[in-house]
Short mmCIF file of C-alpha atoms in Angstrom, two decimals:
data_model
loop_
_atom_site.label_atom_id
_atom_site.label_comp_id
_atom_site.label_asym_id
_atom_site.label_seq_id
_atom_site.Cartn_x
_atom_site.Cartn_y
_atom_site.Cartn_z
CA MET A 5 0.59 118.33 194.19
CA ILE A 6 2.65 116.25 196.55
CA ARG A 7 6.33 115.44 196.19
CA TYR A 8 7.09 111.76 196.64
CA GLU A 9 3.72 110.64 198.01
CA LEU A 10 4.99 107.12 197.37
CA ASP A 11 8.72 107.43 197.61
CA ASP A 12 9.98 103.98 196.67
CA ILE A 13 10.63 104.95 193.02
CA ALA A 14 12.72 108.11 192.82
CA ALA A 15 11.63 108.97 189.28
CA ARG A 16 8.01 109.37 190.44
CA GLU A 17 8.45 112.73 192.07
CA TYR A 18 5.22 114.65 191.59
CA TRP A 19 1.83 113.28 192.60
CA ILE A 20 -1.76 114.42 192.54
CA GLY A 21 -3.01 113.12 195.84
CA GLU A 22 -5.99 113.05 198.12
CA VAL A 23 -8.60 114.16 195.59
CA VAL A 24 -11.84 113.29 197.34
CA THR A 25 -15.29 114.60 196.48
CA ASP A 26 -18.12 114.53 199.00
CA LYS A 27 -20.86 112.18 197.77
CA ARG A 28 -23.33 115.06 197.58
CA PHE A 29 -21.19 116.79 194.95
CA ARG A 30 -20.12 113.84 192.81
CA GLY A 31 -21.02 113.94 189.15
CA GLN A 32 -20.74 117.73 189.04
CA GLY A 33 -17.19 117.98 187.73
CA VAL A 34 -15.54 118.93 191.03
CA ALA A 35 -12.81 116.25 190.97
CA LYS A 36 -12.18 116.82 187.27
CA ALA A 37 -11.73 120.55 187.88
CA LEU A 38 -9.33 119.91 190.77
CA ILE A 39 -7.24 117.51 188.71
CA GLN A 40 -7.21 119.86 185.73
CA GLN A 41 -6.03 122.69 187.97
CA ALA A 42 -3.21 120.54 189.33
CA ILE A 43 -2.16 119.62 185.79
CA ALA A 44 -2.20 123.27 184.71
CA ARG A 45 -0.14 124.25 187.74
CA ALA A 46 2.36 121.49 187.01
CA ARG A 47 2.75 122.71 183.44
CA GLN A 48 3.34 126.26 184.69
CA GLN A 49 6.17 124.88 186.81
CA ALA A 50 7.60 122.86 183.88
CA ILE A 51 6.73 119.55 185.56
CA THR A 52 6.36 117.05 182.74
CA GLU A 53 5.18 113.99 184.62
CA LEU A 54 2.55 113.46 187.30
CA TRP A 55 1.46 110.33 189.15
CA LEU A 56 -1.57 109.31 191.13
CA TYR A 57 -3.08 106.25 192.72
CA THR A 58 -6.65 105.33 193.48
CA PRO A 59 -8.41 102.42 195.16
CA ASP A 60 -11.70 102.87 193.34
CA GLN A 61 -11.71 105.57 190.65
CA GLN A 62 -9.71 103.91 187.87
CA ALA A 63 -12.40 104.40 185.20
CA PHE A 64 -12.79 108.08 186.06
CA ARG A 65 -9.03 108.67 185.85
CA GLN A 66 -8.83 106.79 182.54
CA ARG A 67 -11.57 109.02 181.08
CA LEU A 68 -9.28 111.95 181.89
CA GLY A 69 -6.45 110.33 179.93
CA TRP A 70 -4.41 108.70 182.70
CA GLN A 71 -2.83 105.32 182.11
CA ALA A 72 -2.82 102.56 184.74
CA VAL A 73 0.73 101.41 185.41
CA GLU A 74 0.53 99.04 188.36
CA GLN A 75 -1.47 97.69 191.26
CA ARG A 76 0.07 97.71 194.70
CA GLN A 77 -0.70 97.75 198.40
CA VAL A 78 -0.85 101.16 200.09
CA ALA A 79 -1.96 101.39 203.70
CA GLU A 80 -3.41 97.86 203.56
CA GLU A 81 -5.49 98.70 200.48
CA THR A 82 -5.03 97.58 196.87
CA VAL A 83 -4.70 100.63 194.66
CA THR A 84 -4.01 101.27 190.99
CA GLY A 85 -1.09 103.56 190.30
CA GLY A 86 -1.40 105.79 187.28
CA SER A 87 1.08 107.52 185.15
CA ALA A 88 0.95 110.73 183.75
CA GLU A 89 2.07 113.06 181.10
CA PRO A 90 -1.67 113.50 180.64
CA PRO A 91 -2.72 114.58 177.17
CA ALA A 92 -3.10 118.30 176.52
CA ASP A 93 -6.86 118.01 176.07
CA SER A 94 -7.28 116.71 179.64
CA VAL A 95 -6.77 120.30 180.79
CA THR A 96 -9.33 121.92 178.55
#
């Protein structure tokens, strides 16, 4: 987790960031396991809301229960920002 990865909106404090899976290991559940671990850790710390953004993995994040909130420019790239409070079953 990262605090204030994008810091222009103070309420968006905790972020899951930089989840990248080597192409050789995609489709094996690696990214899903990393995200689930971050969610579980957030819950242990009583963090109730997480955020993330992605340039190209919107469908994957939506399958995990994340909701797209906005599109914006980050480092000269259009990305989709996602909200959190992911559903409980996204950790199972």
